Amino acid sequence: MRAFDEWLLNFTDNPLNVALLAGAAFLVALSFLWLDQVVFYTTLIVKSFRRNVLRSTLTSMAIMVLVLVVTLVWSVLNLLDKVTSDKARDFKAIVSERWQIPSQMPYSYVSGLARGGARTGSDIVPMDSMTWTFYGGTTDPVNRTRENIVFFFGMNPQKMMLIQRDEKGNPLRDRDGKLIYSSMMDDIDQATEEEMLDLDRHCREMEKDRSKVVIGRDKLDSMKKKIGERIKVTSFNYPGVDLEVEIVGTFPKGRYDASSLVNIQYILDGIDAWKQKNGKPHPMAEKCLNLVWLKVPDTEAFRQVADQIITSPEFKSPAVKVETASSGIASFLDSYRDLLWAVRWILVPAILATMVLVIANAISISVRERRTEMAVLKVLGFSPTQVMILVLGEAIFIGVISGMISAGIAYIAINARGGLKFPIAFFPAFKVPDEAIWWGLMIGGATGVLGSLLPAWSARSVKVAEVFSKTA
Amino acid sequence: MSLIDLLWIVPVGSALLLLTGGLVVTLPLSIVLLFVLAAQLVGLLRRVPFTYNLRNLLVRWKTNILTTIAFICVVALLTFMLAFVNGMYYLTSNTGNPSNVFVLADGATDELFSNLGYGDVKEIALQPGVLKDEDGMPLASWELYCVVNQPILVRKCPVCGDLVPVDRFGRELIEHGSPRCEGSGRSIVGSRGRRLLQVRGIEDPAKSGKVHSIPLKVGNWFSQSGVQALQGSTSAEQAVQAVIGEGLSRELGPDAGKRALEVGDTFDLGPRKWVVTGIMDSSGSTFDSEIWAKFQLVGQQFGKPTYTTCVLRTKDEEDAIKLAQFLKTDYKKPAVSAQQETVYYAGLNTTNQQFLYATIVVMLIMAIGCAFGVMNTMFAAIAQRTKDIGVLRIIGYSRWQILTSFFMEALALAVFGGLIGISIGSLCHGLSATSNIASGPGGGKSVVIKLVVDHYVILTGMGFSLFMGCVGGLIPALSAIRLKPLESLR
């Protein structure tokens, strides 16, 4: 029940969902006012639908597969749009090296950046901060494959998940009974309580024993490793700094299934050990800080913190840049911009056009075959507009039902498998959002209307005398 | 197995089962029918009434046009998407010289992560097998490859149309115009804020050009010092000289209000101004998206003081393979990773494969949708002509002749729609687009590609169209042959 409550709360968080739900409720309310009319037309539409079950099914199947493609494509675009749009509150500022990609800053920047470069009492200090170090390696240096390559996020494990506990070690809860926790990572709030408690336990273990790591489910599967196993990772971006680690657990199912986490201190220990062994600092010693995330309350605070950092003499060699998370992600997606443009403005319209054509074809065939029936309806007193509504209604009925079924199946099927696995940039999988149900409904309905406009007009214009003269 | 698993396994599993079953029956039968059709066309078998079918296509022209347009949409889209993927494959397969050996640091998967600064790497170029230039020096190109963030500092003002600088946060247009333009202070959040440029620091540009077989299209290689005074500037600032790829010149051109940058034009990158001294004739390779400049200047500006890559020219492909093998297994001062240059670039096709698979999946689903549309048309055609079928049977046409006849009708729509679709899709041939090529997670190169429609794309498009025609036409055609002559005439 709680899961349903949470889903409902998330669903109603989106103004579009609320607006459309209200619209649907309004239509239902209206339909009660003209209940007899609604029942009459619906019966006729359903009868028409059942008249040629084969044709209706084929049209419906065509709409379903095409709505499926649009739903999948829009799920990808929807997430990319969301992550590249600025939030109004709880900004994440990303600090990275100004010019070079990948960003490589000295670890000595951490404390200054965590303060947001604040130098005077009036300067703003970020609400929280988090460092990122990317460590890539393989479990089989001789025969390196995609499966045995692993990329670790080196960070303070407590920034991943920290559940507040009382003196006895029991997790603290808020008034609604929810766990009180802090995490700098996105989408951790999607995890179940059990998953959160597990992750918190793993992070605490990583604090105690730096050689322990957390690896996502998909990555573990591809590496053919299990929780509890020890592996040796030979690095390719920190040559000579190889890590022997123990897999202590996995992330909550979903976004981090392909990710891996190691305590940053373990990498720093490795760099120090290299120095002791070779008598000189490791070439990456002054380049092992890739990113810093700073949590700031709003746009204004972001601007001030950005200004503090950019103008600070502490961060000049190398120079740094500060950007919002959305802007940073948008830059990473820059290489794909033409592709995404083509998907948005060529692929999706072409699919929609195909759907309109398929519906138009089916409905026009149906209208042509039923000209006599429409003439009879007119003789019985149906006005041309009523005949048109019947044809439009049939198309909308097929479109809406097929669209909703398709989007619903996509929602359940894709999300149950952890999302659509299409790794663009650093997004391992894309979930079908709650709004997808509306997409199916709207795409089906809109293409139904567009596809049936001309056939419906043609049905409206059926001339009784002409039809009966041919029949006679 | 959980309930949620059942929820997706049941519908998706049934759909897949139906689809697989349908294809298993439809495809072999379609292939047989295609052979029968071909045999009839060359006169080996008695001909079925094709003209009858073609005339019927004209009689029901409205429905057929709608079906054909659906074919056109799907095939044009497929051609376009395949041209994109094909462009990426062309780029990775056309970059590099098979006689070159590409050396990275041991363990590095990408130039971006390579660091040849762990020992006296210069000795690599002295190995036997490396060709010598006219001066007796090894034909080797020592390179520092890095990706640099370039903020886009100007935008076209939507009000006055001028190129206007943005504020230092990159969030709005600065005050401009006299009198003040209304576009001043306009938010640019959401527009493209920066681009990632690939910079290659090299020692001797002429030699590197020779190793990579890249001549200059216009201008000159950069000088020994790698810098020059800025024309018309009173300050002592020296601009970094650079040669750039043709594709990149087009990419950077709009920032200067031009179609493409030319020799003598300047651009901002890092803390300094850069001046174009030459444009490389590098079209169709990843070098088309690169900037080449003096090694020391690149390293100094972007904090990367060591080489990442060494490219060695050998006599031929065989020597290159031998040298790569030797460096990979026997050379330990320090250990390096070596391979043929063409192998390295061909390995950057993970993204290509990803896009190819996605294209195939999307187009297959679309094709199935379109095939349902074709089925609708053909079922309607058959329903309207039951009497005709009865007459054909009575005057002596056999069931299989009726079958091929109606099957041919669907194929005619497919061929016609396919041809127009391919023609429309082919209009994208030669268009430029940005993309990313990579060999795996991390790294990768942002490149300018050209969309390529070649015979593979055309054949695939046509094959796809025929596939839709076969799948959509066969089942209705099979239903036509089940009609009994006398019953259909009643």
Tab-separated table of C-alpha atoms in Angstrom, chain A residues 7-333:
chain	number	residue	atom	x	y	z
A	7	TRP	CA	3.685	6.200	-6.647
A	8	LEU	CA	0.531	8.317	-6.373
A	9	LEU	CA	2.429	11.127	-4.661
A	10	ASN	CA	5.136	11.052	-7.318
A	11	PHE	CA	2.524	10.911	-10.043
A	12	THR	CA	0.665	13.926	-8.713
A	13	ASP	CA	3.943	15.834	-8.295
A	14	ASN	CA	3.867	16.471	-12.010
A	15	PRO	CA	1.524	19.371	-12.916
A	16	LEU	CA	0.844	17.753	-16.313
A	17	ASN	CA	-0.477	14.632	-14.624
A	18	VAL	CA	-2.723	16.676	-12.339
A	19	ALA	CA	-4.029	18.802	-15.225
A	20	LEU	CA	-4.771	15.814	-17.415
A	21	LEU	CA	-6.322	13.890	-14.561
A	22	ALA	CA	-8.558	16.872	-13.839
A	23	GLY	CA	-9.440	17.061	-17.549
A	24	ALA	CA	-10.319	13.382	-17.584
A	25	ALA	CA	-12.425	13.756	-14.438
A	26	PHE	CA	-14.219	16.733	-16.017
A	27	LEU	CA	-15.011	14.695	-19.124
A	28	VAL	CA	-16.330	11.848	-17.007
A	29	ALA	CA	-18.479	14.320	-15.057
A	30	LEU	CA	-19.809	15.811	-18.306
A	31	SER	CA	-20.581	12.386	-19.648
A	32	PHE	CA	-22.899	11.822	-16.680
A	33	LEU	CA	-24.933	14.858	-17.739
A	34	TRP	CA	-25.591	13.321	-21.150
A	35	LEU	CA	-25.362	9.732	-20.026
A	36	ASP	CA	-27.966	8.375	-22.460
A	37	GLN	CA	-26.249	10.042	-25.429
A	38	VAL	CA	-22.828	8.815	-24.324
A	39	VAL	CA	-24.082	5.262	-23.867
A	40	PHE	CA	-25.839	5.364	-27.245
A	41	TYR	CA	-22.775	6.585	-29.180
A	42	THR	CA	-20.388	4.320	-27.300
A	43	THR	CA	-22.546	1.289	-28.097
A	44	LEU	CA	-22.553	2.202	-31.782
A	45	ILE	CA	-18.793	2.792	-31.805
A	46	VAL	CA	-18.083	-0.524	-30.069
A	47	LYS	CA	-20.404	-2.292	-32.514
A	48	SER	CA	-18.567	-0.719	-35.444
A	49	PHE	CA	-15.287	-1.773	-33.879
A	50	ARG	CA	-16.512	-5.365	-33.601
A	51	ARG	CA	-17.959	-5.459	-37.117
A	52	ASN	CA	-14.600	-6.230	-38.698
A	53	VAL	CA	-12.528	-7.605	-35.856
A	54	LEU	CA	-9.599	-8.422	-38.141
A	55	ARG	CA	-9.274	-4.875	-39.445
A	56	SER	CA	-9.751	-3.319	-35.995
A	57	THR	CA	-7.140	-5.653	-34.547
A	58	LEU	CA	-4.630	-4.932	-37.296
A	59	THR	CA	-5.109	-1.183	-36.904
A	60	SER	CA	-4.862	-1.509	-33.165
A	61	MET	CA	-1.668	-3.605	-33.385
A	62	ALA	CA	-0.110	-1.071	-35.779
A	63	ILE	CA	-0.877	1.751	-33.352
A	64	MET	CA	0.432	-0.266	-30.425
A	65	VAL	CA	3.831	-0.978	-31.950
A	66	LEU	CA	4.251	2.575	-33.175
A	67	VAL	CA	3.221	4.058	-29.804
A	68	LEU	CA	5.732	1.675	-28.239
A	69	VAL	CA	8.556	3.174	-30.330
A	70	VAL	CA	7.465	6.735	-29.539
A	71	THR	CA	7.232	5.888	-25.827
A	72	LEU	CA	10.734	4.430	-25.802
A	73	VAL	CA	12.198	7.370	-27.713
A	74	TRP	CA	10.403	9.942	-25.572
A	75	SER	CA	11.522	8.167	-22.394
A	76	VAL	CA	15.126	8.784	-23.433
A	77	LEU	CA	14.472	12.374	-24.506
A	78	ASN	CA	12.352	13.076	-21.414
A	79	LEU	CA	15.146	12.128	-19.017
A	80	LEU	CA	17.748	14.042	-21.022
A	81	ASP	CA	15.484	17.106	-21.014
A	82	LYS	CA	14.950	16.807	-17.274
A	83	VAL	CA	18.625	16.507	-16.403
A	84	THR	CA	19.580	19.371	-18.678
A	85	SER	CA	16.960	21.750	-17.250
A	86	ASP	CA	17.928	23.912	-14.310
A	87	LYS	CA	16.163	23.178	-11.043
A	88	ALA	CA	14.712	26.055	-9.078
A	89	ARG	CA	15.936	24.734	-5.727
A	90	ASP	CA	18.717	22.512	-4.357
A	91	PHE	CA	21.149	23.390	-7.098
A	92	LYS	CA	24.127	21.209	-7.674
A	93	ALA	CA	27.141	23.195	-8.754
A	94	ILE	CA	29.822	21.180	-10.524
A	95	VAL	CA	33.405	22.343	-10.205
A	96	SER	CA	35.875	20.941	-12.715
A	97	GLU	CA	39.077	21.881	-14.488
A	98	ARG	CA	38.395	24.855	-16.711
A	99	TRP	CA	39.929	23.764	-19.968
A	100	GLN	CA	40.750	20.092	-20.066
A	101	ILE	CA	38.468	17.086	-20.464
A	102	PRO	CA	38.638	14.880	-18.443
A	103	SER	CA	39.052	17.332	-15.631
A	104	GLN	CA	42.106	16.633	-13.467
A	105	MET	CA	42.605	18.824	-10.416
A	106	PRO	CA	44.943	18.425	-7.429
A	107	TYR	CA	43.319	16.819	-4.388
A	108	SER	CA	44.477	19.810	-2.344
A	109	TYR	CA	41.579	21.760	-3.910
A	110	VAL	CA	39.038	19.739	-1.926
A	111	SER	CA	38.869	21.684	1.327
A	112	GLY	CA	38.801	25.101	-0.375
A	113	LEU	CA	36.138	24.029	-2.844
A	114	ALA	CA	34.019	22.444	-0.110
A	115	ARG	CA	33.906	25.927	1.465
A	116	GLY	CA	32.851	27.307	-1.922
A	117	GLY	CA	36.000	29.417	-2.042
A	118	ALA	CA	34.587	31.498	0.826
A	119	ARG	CA	37.163	33.982	2.118
A	120	THR	CA	35.129	36.464	4.154
A	121	GLY	CA	32.260	36.160	6.597
A	122	SER	CA	29.756	37.423	4.033
A	123	ASP	CA	30.676	34.731	1.517
A	124	ILE	CA	28.312	31.827	1.015
A	125	VAL	CA	29.374	28.343	2.104
A	126	PRO	CA	27.710	25.438	0.204
A	127	MET	CA	25.237	23.247	2.094
A	128	ASP	CA	27.145	20.078	1.261
A	129	SER	CA	29.892	18.871	-1.051
A	130	MET	CA	31.173	15.707	-2.641
A	131	THR	CA	34.313	14.774	-4.552
A	132	TRP	CA	34.617	12.456	-7.543
A	133	THR	CA	37.666	10.535	-8.706
A	134	PHE	CA	37.321	8.201	-11.675
A	135	TYR	CA	39.422	5.075	-11.495
A	136	GLY	CA	39.373	2.681	-14.449
A	137	GLY	CA	40.844	-0.791	-14.443
A	138	THR	CA	40.452	-4.368	-15.463
A	139	THR	CA	40.387	-7.695	-13.685
A	140	ASP	CA	42.277	-9.297	-16.591
A	141	PRO	CA	45.100	-7.062	-17.875
A	142	VAL	CA	46.235	-9.646	-20.443
A	143	ASN	CA	42.900	-10.213	-22.121
A	144	ARG	CA	41.043	-7.001	-21.536
A	145	THR	CA	37.378	-7.050	-22.572
A	146	ARG	CA	34.384	-4.823	-22.027
A	147	GLU	CA	33.140	-7.322	-19.441
A	148	ASN	CA	36.243	-7.284	-17.238
A	149	ILE	CA	36.738	-3.505	-17.358
A	150	VAL	CA	35.423	-1.677	-14.293
A	151	PHE	CA	35.141	2.062	-13.655
A	152	PHE	CA	35.026	3.057	-10.011
A	153	PHE	CA	33.684	6.307	-8.608
A	154	GLY	CA	36.216	7.163	-5.921
A	155	MET	CA	34.385	9.169	-3.261
A	156	ASN	CA	33.599	9.460	0.400
A	157	PRO	CA	31.102	6.566	0.876
A	158	GLN	CA	29.014	8.592	3.331
A	159	LYS	CA	28.151	10.996	0.522
A	160	MET	CA	26.528	8.090	-1.265
A	161	MET	CA	24.283	7.187	1.665
A	162	LEU	CA	24.229	8.061	5.344
A	163	ILE	CA	21.205	7.091	7.429
A	164	GLN	CA	21.019	8.882	10.755
A	165	ARG	CA	21.020	6.505	13.729
A	166	ASP	CA	20.468	6.771	17.461
A	167	GLU	CA	22.998	5.747	20.127
A	168	LYS	CA	21.897	2.122	19.850
A	169	GLY	CA	22.459	2.168	16.122
A	170	ASN	CA	18.775	2.089	15.178
A	171	PRO	CA	17.853	4.139	12.125
A	172	LEU	CA	16.044	7.400	12.853
A	173	ARG	CA	12.724	8.114	11.162
A	174	ASP	CA	10.706	11.251	10.516
A	175	ARG	CA	7.083	11.800	11.522
A	176	ASP	CA	5.851	9.921	8.466
A	177	GLY	CA	7.976	6.947	9.440
A	178	LYS	CA	10.467	7.506	6.639
A	179	LEU	CA	14.192	7.028	7.141
A	180	ILE	CA	16.182	10.177	7.822
A	181	TYR	CA	19.177	10.066	5.523
A	182	SER	CA	21.481	12.212	3.454
A	183	SER	CA	22.841	11.482	0.001
A	184	MET	CA	24.372	13.654	-2.674
A	185	MET	CA	23.483	11.157	-5.399
A	186	ASP	CA	20.496	11.522	-7.728
A	187	ASP	CA	17.602	9.067	-7.645
A	188	ILE	CA	18.666	7.391	-4.401
A	189	ASP	CA	15.200	8.353	-3.112
A	190	GLN	CA	13.755	5.861	-5.632
A	191	ALA	CA	15.243	2.984	-3.619
A	192	THR	CA	13.157	0.887	-1.238
A	193	GLU	CA	13.760	1.202	2.496
A	194	GLU	CA	15.457	-2.174	2.545
A	195	GLU	CA	17.806	-1.152	-0.263
A	196	MET	CA	18.627	2.101	1.537
A	197	LEU	CA	19.463	0.267	4.755
A	198	ASP	CA	21.664	-2.159	2.815
A	199	LEU	CA	23.480	0.649	1.028
A	200	ASP	CA	23.999	2.491	4.312
A	201	ARG	CA	25.478	-0.673	5.815
A	202	HIS	CA	27.810	-1.147	2.828
A	203	CYS	CA	28.956	2.472	2.992
A	204	ARG	CA	29.716	2.156	6.686
A	205	GLU	CA	31.707	-1.010	6.009
A	206	MET	CA	33.637	0.848	3.291
A	207	GLU	CA	34.483	3.528	5.842
A	208	LYS	CA	35.893	0.925	8.223
A	209	ASP	CA	37.697	-1.147	5.615
A	210	ARG	CA	38.837	0.931	2.649
A	211	SER	CA	39.364	-2.088	0.417
A	212	LYS	CA	35.640	-2.854	0.313
A	213	VAL	CA	33.700	-1.771	-2.741
A	214	VAL	CA	30.110	-1.662	-3.979
A	215	ILE	CA	29.429	-2.791	-7.548
A	216	GLY	CA	26.117	-2.489	-9.453
A	217	ARG	CA	24.120	-5.616	-10.332
A	218	ASP	CA	24.648	-5.451	-14.107
A	219	LYS	CA	28.363	-4.862	-13.721
A	220	LEU	CA	28.650	-7.777	-11.301
A	221	ASP	CA	26.802	-9.998	-13.778
A	222	SER	CA	28.992	-8.955	-16.691
A	223	MET	CA	32.122	-9.525	-14.596
A	224	LYS	CA	30.715	-12.885	-13.431
A	225	LYS	CA	31.529	-11.975	-9.824
A	226	LYS	CA	29.542	-12.321	-6.627
A	227	ILE	CA	29.218	-10.369	-3.396
A	228	GLY	CA	31.950	-11.404	-0.989
A	229	GLU	CA	34.512	-12.167	-3.719
A	230	ARG	CA	37.895	-10.452	-3.747
A	231	ILE	CA	39.234	-9.126	-7.051
A	232	LYS	CA	42.418	-7.428	-8.183
A	233	VAL	CA	41.902	-4.419	-10.440
A	234	THR	CA	44.799	-3.355	-12.666
A	235	SER	CA	44.375	0.318	-13.435
A	236	PHE	CA	44.819	1.925	-16.820
A	237	ASN	CA	44.477	5.551	-15.774
A	238	TYR	CA	46.542	5.191	-12.585
A	239	PRO	CA	49.346	2.926	-13.872
A	240	GLY	CA	50.967	1.011	-11.040
A	241	VAL	CA	48.173	1.819	-8.591
A	242	ASP	CA	46.388	-1.518	-8.666
A	243	LEU	CA	43.660	-2.221	-6.125
A	244	GLU	CA	42.789	-5.439	-4.344
A	245	VAL	CA	39.174	-5.089	-3.339
A	246	GLU	CA	36.367	-7.050	-1.729
A	247	ILE	CA	32.861	-6.727	-3.145
A	248	VAL	CA	30.684	-5.890	-0.174
A	249	GLY	CA	27.337	-5.291	-1.882
A	250	THR	CA	25.376	-3.750	-4.737
A	251	PHE	CA	23.490	-0.508	-5.312
A	252	PRO	CA	19.690	-0.221	-5.207
A	253	LYS	CA	18.218	-1.561	-8.425
A	254	GLY	CA	18.033	0.996	-11.221
A	255	ARG	CA	20.230	3.894	-12.145
A	256	TYR	CA	23.467	2.593	-10.639
A	257	ASP	CA	23.308	-0.976	-11.931
A	258	ALA	CA	26.394	-0.421	-14.104
A	259	SER	CA	28.302	1.715	-11.574
A	260	SER	CA	30.982	0.887	-9.012
A	261	LEU	CA	32.050	2.697	-5.863
A	262	VAL	CA	35.351	2.728	-3.998
A	263	ASN	CA	36.457	4.765	-1.013
A	264	ILE	CA	38.623	7.609	-2.375
A	265	GLN	CA	41.014	7.144	0.517
A	266	TYR	CA	41.897	3.700	-0.842
A	267	ILE	CA	43.014	5.234	-4.168
A	268	LEU	CA	44.969	7.944	-2.325
A	269	ASP	CA	46.629	5.224	-0.213
A	270	GLY	CA	47.646	3.477	-3.449
A	271	ILE	CA	49.145	6.680	-4.834
A	272	ASP	CA	51.141	7.168	-1.605
A	273	ALA	CA	52.356	3.566	-1.717
A	274	TRP	CA	53.547	4.103	-5.319
A	275	LYS	CA	55.546	7.128	-4.171
A	276	GLN	CA	57.196	5.156	-1.382
A	277	LYS	CA	58.054	2.356	-3.772
A	278	ASN	CA	59.396	4.524	-6.615
A	279	GLY	CA	60.878	7.402	-4.645
A	280	LYS	CA	58.950	10.036	-6.608
A	281	PRO	CA	55.338	11.173	-6.723
A	282	HIS	CA	52.948	9.298	-9.000
A	283	PRO	CA	52.328	11.265	-12.243
A	284	MET	CA	48.617	11.398	-11.345
A	285	ALA	CA	49.209	12.480	-7.737
A	286	GLU	CA	48.357	16.084	-8.469
A	287	LYS	CA	45.567	15.194	-10.892
A	288	CYS	CA	43.383	12.805	-8.958
A	289	LEU	CA	40.415	15.055	-8.282
A	290	ASN	CA	38.064	14.939	-11.245
A	291	LEU	CA	34.961	16.748	-10.039
A	292	VAL	CA	33.531	18.425	-6.979
A	293	TRP	CA	29.797	18.758	-6.436
A	294	LEU	CA	28.522	21.546	-4.254
A	295	LYS	CA	24.969	21.752	-2.995
A	296	VAL	CA	23.609	25.294	-2.946
A	297	PRO	CA	20.091	26.452	-2.102
A	298	ASP	CA	19.153	28.480	-5.194
A	299	THR	CA	20.272	30.286	-8.358
A	300	GLU	CA	21.421	33.368	-6.521
A	301	ALA	CA	23.581	31.326	-4.133
A	302	PHE	CA	24.967	29.408	-7.115
A	303	ARG	CA	26.051	32.626	-8.795
A	304	GLN	CA	27.749	33.906	-5.676
A	305	VAL	CA	29.549	30.637	-4.972
A	306	ALA	CA	30.610	30.427	-8.629
A	307	ASP	CA	31.955	33.960	-8.406
A	308	GLN	CA	33.811	33.182	-5.158
A	309	ILE	CA	35.503	30.142	-6.714
A	310	ILE	CA	36.345	31.678	-10.081
A	311	THR	CA	37.922	34.742	-8.480
A	312	SER	CA	39.753	32.817	-5.743
A	313	PRO	CA	43.560	32.738	-6.138
A	314	GLU	CA	43.464	29.217	-4.598
A	315	PHE	CA	42.157	27.649	-7.783
A	316	LYS	CA	44.305	29.087	-10.545
A	317	SER	CA	46.695	26.304	-11.428
A	318	PRO	CA	44.872	24.681	-13.028
A	319	ALA	CA	41.975	27.109	-13.404
A	320	VAL	CA	38.526	25.768	-12.614
A	321	LYS	CA	35.034	26.362	-13.901
A	322	VAL	CA	31.738	26.217	-12.054
A	323	GLU	CA	28.544	25.216	-13.764
A	324	THR	CA	25.158	23.856	-12.871
A	325	ALA	CA	24.704	20.100	-13.051
A	326	SER	CA	22.269	20.571	-15.928
A	327	SER	CA	24.747	22.662	-17.899
A	328	GLY	CA	27.547	20.168	-17.236
A	329	ILE	CA	25.451	17.243	-18.417
A	330	ALA	CA	24.311	19.230	-21.466
A	331	SER	CA	27.966	19.733	-22.395
A	332	PHE	CA	28.657	16.008	-22.179
A	333	LEU	CA	25.700	15.415	-24.466
